Amino acid sequence: MSTTRKMTAAAITAALGVSALAACGGSGGSASSGDGDGKGGSPSKTVTLVSHDSFAASASVLKQFTRETGYTVKVLKSGDAGEALNKEILTKGSPQGDVFFGVDNTLLSRALDNGLFTPYKAKGLDQVDAGAQVDPDKNRVTPIDTGDICVNYDKKYFADKKLAPPRSFDDLIKPQYKNLLVTENAATSSPGLGFLLGTAAQYGDDGWQDYWKKLRANGVQVVDSWDQAYNGTFSGSAGGKQAKGDRPLVVSYASSPPVEVLYAEPRPKEAPTGVSTGTCFRQTEFAGLLGGAKNEAGGKALLDFLISKPFQADMPLNMFVNPVVKDIELPELFTEFGATVDTPETMAPDKIAAHREQWIQSWSSLVVK
């Protein structure tokens, strides 16, 4: 679903040149939350959602929020998720908007340690999968979606070579896959960091460095961003073909193949890319009410809406992520062409917080020399 550019998989949409409506009332421009402070006096009619560049929602869904609440959503996109989070840390107490969307479990501790959010228990939280609720006692953030970071492969390449695609982390260090994989820099990209965390979860605190030594010896290529990896270096994507990418393995998302199908002309019967489901790490994205929000009432209403069924059902084909609310019916295209990851690697946010910076430094020393 970039440090995190969270490119949660909606970034794939943007990279393929697909425009998505950012807000009922437009996006960008002033970060003002409207014509009042939302706490007294003249109430604001606009609620500002600060997000990474991959946020997307259907116009009809955002209009439904306006009809139900009277608030118009303005989306302020602030770069990749890591960049957007850093901007909010720098403006702590005087935020750019009312709600922040897009911090994920790989970077959540940065937001919480900096005290960015005002606690709020969103209405409908009891319908959210308990496994996604990492802050249930304090309610500083609300889980919104999940996505799986996985190695994707170019089906044509492997068919032409009569070579089975890799299925696991162990496969990636085998000689037959030498010089085939491109991944993102763990220090600058959310998918890159997620892939690193996946190897740490798989091989343990002591074993992941040995794994990366072997992966480096097997010719892994590292680039700075998801866009550079997927659209510039990978051979299997629409963007990759235009850029003449030559690597048939790339770290992306389990939901990348549906994007390739949805926006292809003409639409193929089969996705040109596949997913190595034994290489996946699960991300969860959160939203929170920003401390010092000018429109706190509107921000609370928006958080309620983000975990409502209309918004949750809208996400799969807009941001290409999985809903966290129970019993949301997924679109057929999303389920037919996306990969189901039954046992992704996971890691508790407190463990990520305790080791992230050290692991990134060690990884950089090992891999980016």
Coordinates of C-alpha atoms in Angstrom, one line a residue:
M1 CA 0.0 0.0 0.0
S2 CA 8.2 6.2 -0.4
T3 CA 9.3 6.1 3.1
T4 CA 6.5 5.4 3.3
R5 CA 5.5 6.5 0.1
K6 CA 3.3 4.4 1.3
M7 CA 2.8 3.9 -2.0
T8 CA 0.2 1.8 -0.7
A9 CA -0.7 0.4 -3.9
A10 CA -2.6 3.5 -4.9
A11 CA 0.7 4.9 -5.9
I12 CA 0.7 2.4 -8.7
T13 CA -2.3 4.1 -10.0
A14 CA -0.6 7.5 -9.9
A15 CA 2.6 6.0 -11.5
L16 CA 0.5 4.7 -14.4
G17 CA -0.8 8.2 -15.0
V18 CA -4.3 7.6 -13.6
S19 CA -5.9 10.7 -12.1
A20 CA -7.9 10.3 -8.9
L21 CA -10.2 12.8 -7.3
A22 CA -8.5 14.2 -4.2
A23 CA -11.4 16.0 -2.6
C24 CA -14.9 17.3 -3.0
G25 CA -13.6 20.8 -2.5
G26 CA -10.3 20.5 -4.3
S27 CA -6.8 19.8 -3.0
G28 CA -3.6 21.7 -2.4
G29 CA -3.5 25.4 -1.8
S30 CA -4.1 26.9 1.7
A31 CA -4.2 24.6 4.6
S32 CA -6.9 26.6 6.3
S33 CA -9.6 24.4 7.8
G34 CA -12.5 26.7 6.8
D35 CA -14.4 29.7 8.1
G36 CA -14.2 29.0 11.8
D37 CA -12.3 27.1 14.4
G38 CA -14.7 24.2 14.8
K39 CA -14.5 24.6 18.6
G40 CA -16.7 27.6 19.2
G41 CA -18.0 30.6 17.4
S42 CA -18.7 30.1 13.7
P43 CA -18.3 26.4 12.9
S44 CA -16.1 25.4 10.0
K45 CA -17.7 23.9 7.0
T46 CA -14.5 22.4 5.7
V47 CA -12.4 19.6 7.2
T48 CA -8.8 19.3 6.0
L49 CA -7.3 15.8 5.5
V50 CA -3.5 15.8 5.3
S51 CA -2.2 12.8 3.5
H52 CA 0.5 11.3 1.3
D53 CA 0.1 11.7 -2.4
S54 CA -1.6 8.3 -2.8
F55 CA -4.8 9.2 -1.1
A56 CA -7.8 8.7 -3.5
A57 CA -11.5 8.4 -3.0
S58 CA -14.6 8.4 -5.3
A59 CA -16.3 11.8 -5.7
S60 CA -19.6 10.1 -4.8
V61 CA -18.3 8.8 -1.5
L62 CA -16.9 12.2 -0.5
K63 CA -20.2 13.9 -1.5
Q64 CA -22.0 11.3 0.7
F65 CA -19.8 12.5 3.7
T66 CA -20.8 16.1 2.9
R67 CA -24.5 15.2 2.7
E68 CA -24.4 13.3 6.0
T69 CA -22.3 15.8 8.0
G70 CA -22.4 19.1 6.3
Y71 CA -18.6 19.2 6.0
T72 CA -16.6 19.4 2.8
V73 CA -13.4 17.5 2.6
K74 CA -10.3 19.3 1.5
V75 CA -7.3 17.0 0.9
L76 CA -3.8 18.4 1.4
K77 CA -1.3 16.0 -0.2
S78 CA 2.2 16.4 1.2
G79 CA 4.5 14.1 -0.7
D80 CA 5.2 10.5 0.2
A81 CA 4.0 9.3 3.6
G82 CA 7.4 9.7 5.3
E83 CA 7.7 13.3 4.0
A84 CA 4.1 14.0 5.0
L85 CA 4.7 12.7 8.5
N86 CA 7.9 14.7 8.9
K87 CA 6.0 17.9 7.9
E88 CA 3.4 17.3 10.6
I89 CA 6.1 16.7 13.2
L90 CA 7.7 20.0 12.2
T91 CA 4.3 21.8 12.6
K92 CA 3.2 20.0 15.8
G93 CA 0.6 21.9 17.7
S94 CA -0.1 24.1 14.7
P95 CA -1.0 21.5 12.1
Q96 CA -1.6 21.9 8.4
G97 CA -5.0 20.3 8.7
D98 CA -7.4 18.4 11.0
V99 CA -6.8 14.7 10.3
F100 CA -3.7 13.0 9.2
F101 CA -4.1 9.9 7.0
G102 CA -1.4 7.5 5.9
V103 CA 1.1 6.8 8.7
D104 CA 1.7 3.0 8.8
N105 CA 3.0 0.5 11.3
T106 CA 6.6 0.9 10.0
L107 CA 6.7 4.6 11.1
L108 CA 3.8 4.8 13.6
S109 CA 6.1 5.2 16.6
R110 CA 7.5 8.5 15.1
A111 CA 4.0 10.0 15.1
L112 CA 3.1 8.7 18.6
D113 CA 6.4 9.6 20.2
N114 CA 6.0 13.1 18.9
G115 CA 2.5 13.4 20.3
L116 CA 0.9 14.4 17.1
F117 CA -2.6 13.2 17.8
T118 CA -5.5 14.0 20.1
P119 CA -7.1 10.7 21.3
Y120 CA -10.5 9.9 19.8
K121 CA -12.4 6.7 19.7
A122 CA -14.0 6.6 16.3
K123 CA -17.6 5.4 15.9
G124 CA -17.7 2.0 14.4
L125 CA -14.3 0.9 15.8
D126 CA -16.0 -2.2 17.2
Q127 CA -16.4 -3.4 13.5
V128 CA -12.6 -3.0 12.8
D129 CA -10.5 -6.2 12.8
A130 CA -8.9 -6.5 16.2
G131 CA -5.6 -7.4 14.7
A132 CA -5.3 -4.0 13.1
Q133 CA -6.0 -2.1 16.4
V134 CA -2.5 -1.5 17.8
D135 CA -3.5 1.4 20.0
P136 CA -6.9 0.3 21.4
D137 CA -6.4 1.7 25.0
K138 CA -5.4 5.2 24.0
N139 CA -7.1 5.6 20.6
R140 CA -4.5 8.0 19.3
V141 CA -4.9 6.5 15.8
T142 CA -7.6 4.7 14.0
P143 CA -6.7 1.8 11.6
I144 CA -8.0 2.4 8.1
D145 CA -6.5 -0.2 5.7
T146 CA -4.0 -3.0 5.2
G147 CA -1.7 -3.9 2.3
D148 CA 1.0 -6.6 1.7
I149 CA 4.4 -5.7 0.5
C150 CA 5.6 -8.6 -1.7
V151 CA 8.0 -9.4 -4.5
N152 CA 6.2 -9.2 -7.8
Y153 CA 7.3 -11.0 -10.9
D154 CA 7.1 -10.6 -14.7
K155 CA 5.1 -13.7 -15.9
K156 CA 6.4 -13.4 -19.5
Y157 CA 10.0 -13.4 -18.5
F158 CA 9.7 -16.6 -16.4
A159 CA 7.6 -18.3 -19.0
D160 CA 10.1 -17.5 -21.8
K161 CA 13.0 -18.7 -19.7
K162 CA 11.0 -21.8 -18.6
L163 CA 12.0 -20.9 -15.0
A164 CA 9.6 -21.1 -12.1
P165 CA 9.2 -17.7 -10.3
P166 CA 10.5 -17.5 -6.7
R167 CA 8.0 -18.2 -4.0
S168 CA 9.9 -17.4 -0.8
F169 CA 12.6 -15.3 0.7
D170 CA 14.9 -18.4 0.5
D171 CA 14.3 -18.7 -3.2
L172 CA 15.6 -15.1 -3.8
I173 CA 19.1 -16.1 -2.9
K174 CA 19.3 -19.1 -5.2
P175 CA 21.7 -18.9 -8.2
Q176 CA 18.9 -19.1 -10.8
Y177 CA 17.6 -15.7 -9.6
K178 CA 20.9 -13.9 -9.7
N179 CA 20.7 -10.3 -10.9
L180 CA 16.9 -10.4 -11.3
L181 CA 15.6 -8.5 -8.2
V182 CA 15.2 -4.8 -7.7
T183 CA 14.1 -3.4 -4.3
E184 CA 13.8 0.0 -2.8
N185 CA 16.1 1.7 -0.4
A186 CA 14.9 0.9 3.2
A187 CA 16.1 4.4 4.3
T188 CA 14.0 6.2 1.7
S189 CA 11.1 4.0 0.8
S190 CA 8.2 2.4 2.7
P191 CA 8.1 -0.8 0.5
G192 CA 11.9 -1.0 0.9
L193 CA 11.6 -0.7 4.7
G194 CA 8.7 -3.2 4.7
F195 CA 10.8 -5.7 2.8
L196 CA 13.6 -5.3 5.2
L197 CA 11.2 -5.8 8.1
G198 CA 9.8 -8.9 6.4
T199 CA 13.3 -10.4 6.3
A200 CA 13.9 -9.5 9.9
A201 CA 10.7 -11.2 10.9
Q202 CA 11.5 -14.2 8.8
Y203 CA 15.2 -14.7 9.9
G204 CA 15.2 -13.1 13.3
D205 CA 17.3 -10.3 14.8
D206 CA 20.5 -12.0 14.2
G207 CA 19.9 -13.8 10.9
W208 CA 18.5 -11.1 8.7
Q209 CA 21.9 -9.5 8.1
D210 CA 23.4 -12.8 6.9
Y211 CA 20.4 -13.1 4.5
W212 CA 21.1 -9.7 3.1
K213 CA 24.7 -10.5 2.5
K214 CA 23.6 -13.4 0.4
L215 CA 21.0 -11.3 -1.4
R216 CA 23.6 -8.7 -2.2
A217 CA 26.0 -11.4 -3.4
N218 CA 23.1 -12.6 -5.6
G219 CA 23.0 -9.3 -7.4
V220 CA 20.0 -7.4 -5.8
Q221 CA 19.7 -3.9 -7.1
V222 CA 18.7 -1.1 -4.8
V223 CA 17.0 2.1 -6.0
D224 CA 15.6 5.1 -4.0
S225 CA 11.9 4.8 -4.7
W226 CA 9.0 2.6 -5.6
D227 CA 8.4 4.5 -8.8
Q228 CA 12.0 4.1 -9.9
A229 CA 11.9 0.4 -9.1
Y230 CA 8.5 -0.5 -10.5
N231 CA 8.2 1.8 -13.5
G232 CA 11.9 2.3 -14.3
T233 CA 13.6 -1.0 -13.6
F234 CA 11.0 -3.8 -13.4
S235 CA 10.3 -5.4 -16.8
G236 CA 6.7 -6.4 -16.1
S237 CA 4.8 -3.2 -15.5
A238 CA 3.2 -0.9 -18.0
G239 CA 5.6 1.8 -16.9
G240 CA 8.5 -0.6 -16.9
K241 CA 7.9 -1.6 -20.5
Q242 CA 8.0 2.0 -21.5
A243 CA 11.2 2.5 -19.6
K244 CA 12.7 -0.8 -20.9
G245 CA 13.2 -2.1 -17.4
D246 CA 15.3 -5.3 -17.4
R247 CA 14.7 -6.8 -13.9
P248 CA 11.8 -9.3 -13.7
L249 CA 11.5 -9.2 -9.9
V250 CA 10.5 -6.1 -7.9
V251 CA 9.4 -5.3 -4.4
S252 CA 5.8 -4.0 -4.7
Y253 CA 2.4 -5.0 -3.4
A254 CA 0.1 -8.0 -3.5
S255 CA -2.5 -5.6 -5.1
S256 CA -0.2 -4.5 -8.0
P257 CA -1.5 -7.1 -10.5
P258 CA -5.1 -5.8 -10.4
V259 CA -3.8 -2.3 -11.3
E260 CA -2.0 -3.6 -14.3
V261 CA -5.3 -5.2 -15.5
L262 CA -7.6 -2.3 -14.6
Y263 CA -5.8 0.3 -16.5
A264 CA -4.5 -1.7 -19.5
E265 CA -6.0 -1.0 -22.9
P266 CA -7.4 -3.3 -24.0
R267 CA -8.0 -5.0 -20.7
P268 CA -6.2 -8.4 -20.5
K269 CA -7.8 -11.6 -19.3
E270 CA -4.8 -12.3 -17.1
A271 CA -2.5 -10.0 -15.2
P272 CA 1.0 -9.8 -16.7
T273 CA 2.5 -9.9 -13.2
G274 CA 2.3 -12.3 -10.3
V275 CA 3.1 -12.2 -6.6
S276 CA 5.5 -14.3 -4.6
T277 CA 3.3 -14.8 -1.6
G278 CA 6.1 -16.2 0.6
T279 CA 7.9 -12.8 0.5
C280 CA 5.2 -10.6 2.0
F281 CA 5.1 -8.1 4.9
R282 CA 1.8 -6.6 6.1
Q283 CA 1.4 -2.9 6.5
T284 CA -1.5 -1.2 8.3
E285 CA -2.3 2.4 7.6
F286 CA -3.8 4.7 10.3
A287 CA -5.4 8.1 10.6
G288 CA -5.5 10.4 13.6
L289 CA -7.0 13.7 14.8
L290 CA -4.1 16.2 14.8
G291 CA -3.4 18.0 18.0
G292 CA -4.3 21.6 17.6
A293 CA -6.8 20.9 14.7
K294 CA -8.8 24.0 13.8
N295 CA -11.9 21.9 13.1
E296 CA -11.8 19.2 15.7
A297 CA -15.5 18.4 15.3
G298 CA -15.1 18.0 11.6
G299 CA -12.0 15.9 12.1
K300 CA -13.9 13.5 14.4
A301 CA -16.7 13.2 11.9
L302 CA -14.2 12.4 9.1
L303 CA -12.5 9.7 11.2
D304 CA -15.9 8.1 11.8
F305 CA -16.5 8.2 8.0
L306 CA -13.1 6.7 7.1
I307 CA -14.1 3.4 8.9
S308 CA -17.7 3.5 7.6
K309 CA -18.8 0.9 5.1
P310 CA -19.1 3.4 2.2
F311 CA -15.5 4.6 2.4
Q312 CA -14.1 1.1 3.3
A313 CA -15.8 -0.4 0.2
D314 CA -14.5 2.4 -2.0
M315 CA -10.8 1.8 -1.1
P316 CA -9.9 -1.4 -3.0
L317 CA -10.2 0.1 -6.5
N318 CA -9.0 3.6 -5.6
M319 CA -6.1 3.0 -3.3
F320 CA -5.7 -0.8 -3.9
V321 CA -5.7 -1.7 -0.2
N322 CA -7.7 -4.0 2.0
P323 CA -10.5 -2.7 4.2
V324 CA -10.1 -3.2 8.0
V325 CA -13.8 -3.2 8.6
K326 CA -15.4 -6.7 8.8
D327 CA -17.7 -8.0 6.1
I328 CA -16.8 -5.5 3.3
E329 CA -17.4 -7.2 0.0
L330 CA -14.3 -6.8 -2.2
P331 CA -14.6 -6.0 -6.0
E332 CA -14.3 -9.0 -8.3
L333 CA -11.3 -7.5 -10.1
F334 CA -9.5 -7.0 -6.9
T335 CA -10.0 -10.6 -5.7
E336 CA -9.6 -12.2 -9.2
F337 CA -6.2 -10.7 -10.0
G338 CA -4.8 -9.7 -6.6
A339 CA -2.9 -12.2 -4.5
T340 CA -4.4 -13.5 -1.2
V341 CA -1.6 -13.6 1.4
D342 CA -2.7 -15.9 4.2
T343 CA 0.4 -15.8 6.4
P344 CA 2.3 -12.5 5.8
E345 CA 5.3 -11.6 8.0
T346 CA 4.3 -9.2 10.7
M347 CA 6.0 -7.3 13.5
A348 CA 4.7 -5.4 16.5
P349 CA 5.0 -1.7 16.2
D350 CA 6.9 -1.4 19.5
K351 CA 9.6 -3.8 18.1
I352 CA 9.8 -1.8 14.9
A353 CA 10.2 1.3 17.0
A354 CA 12.9 -0.2 19.1
H355 CA 15.0 -1.5 16.1
R356 CA 14.0 0.5 13.0
E357 CA 16.8 3.1 13.0
Q358 CA 19.5 0.6 14.0
W359 CA 18.3 -1.9 11.4
I360 CA 18.2 0.8 8.6
Q361 CA 21.8 1.8 9.5
S362 CA 23.0 -1.8 9.5
W363 CA 21.2 -2.5 6.3
S364 CA 22.7 0.6 4.6
S365 CA 26.2 -0.5 5.6
L366 CA 25.6 -4.0 4.2
V367 CA 23.8 -3.2 1.0
V368 CA 24.3 0.4 0.0
K369 CA 28.0 0.8 0.0

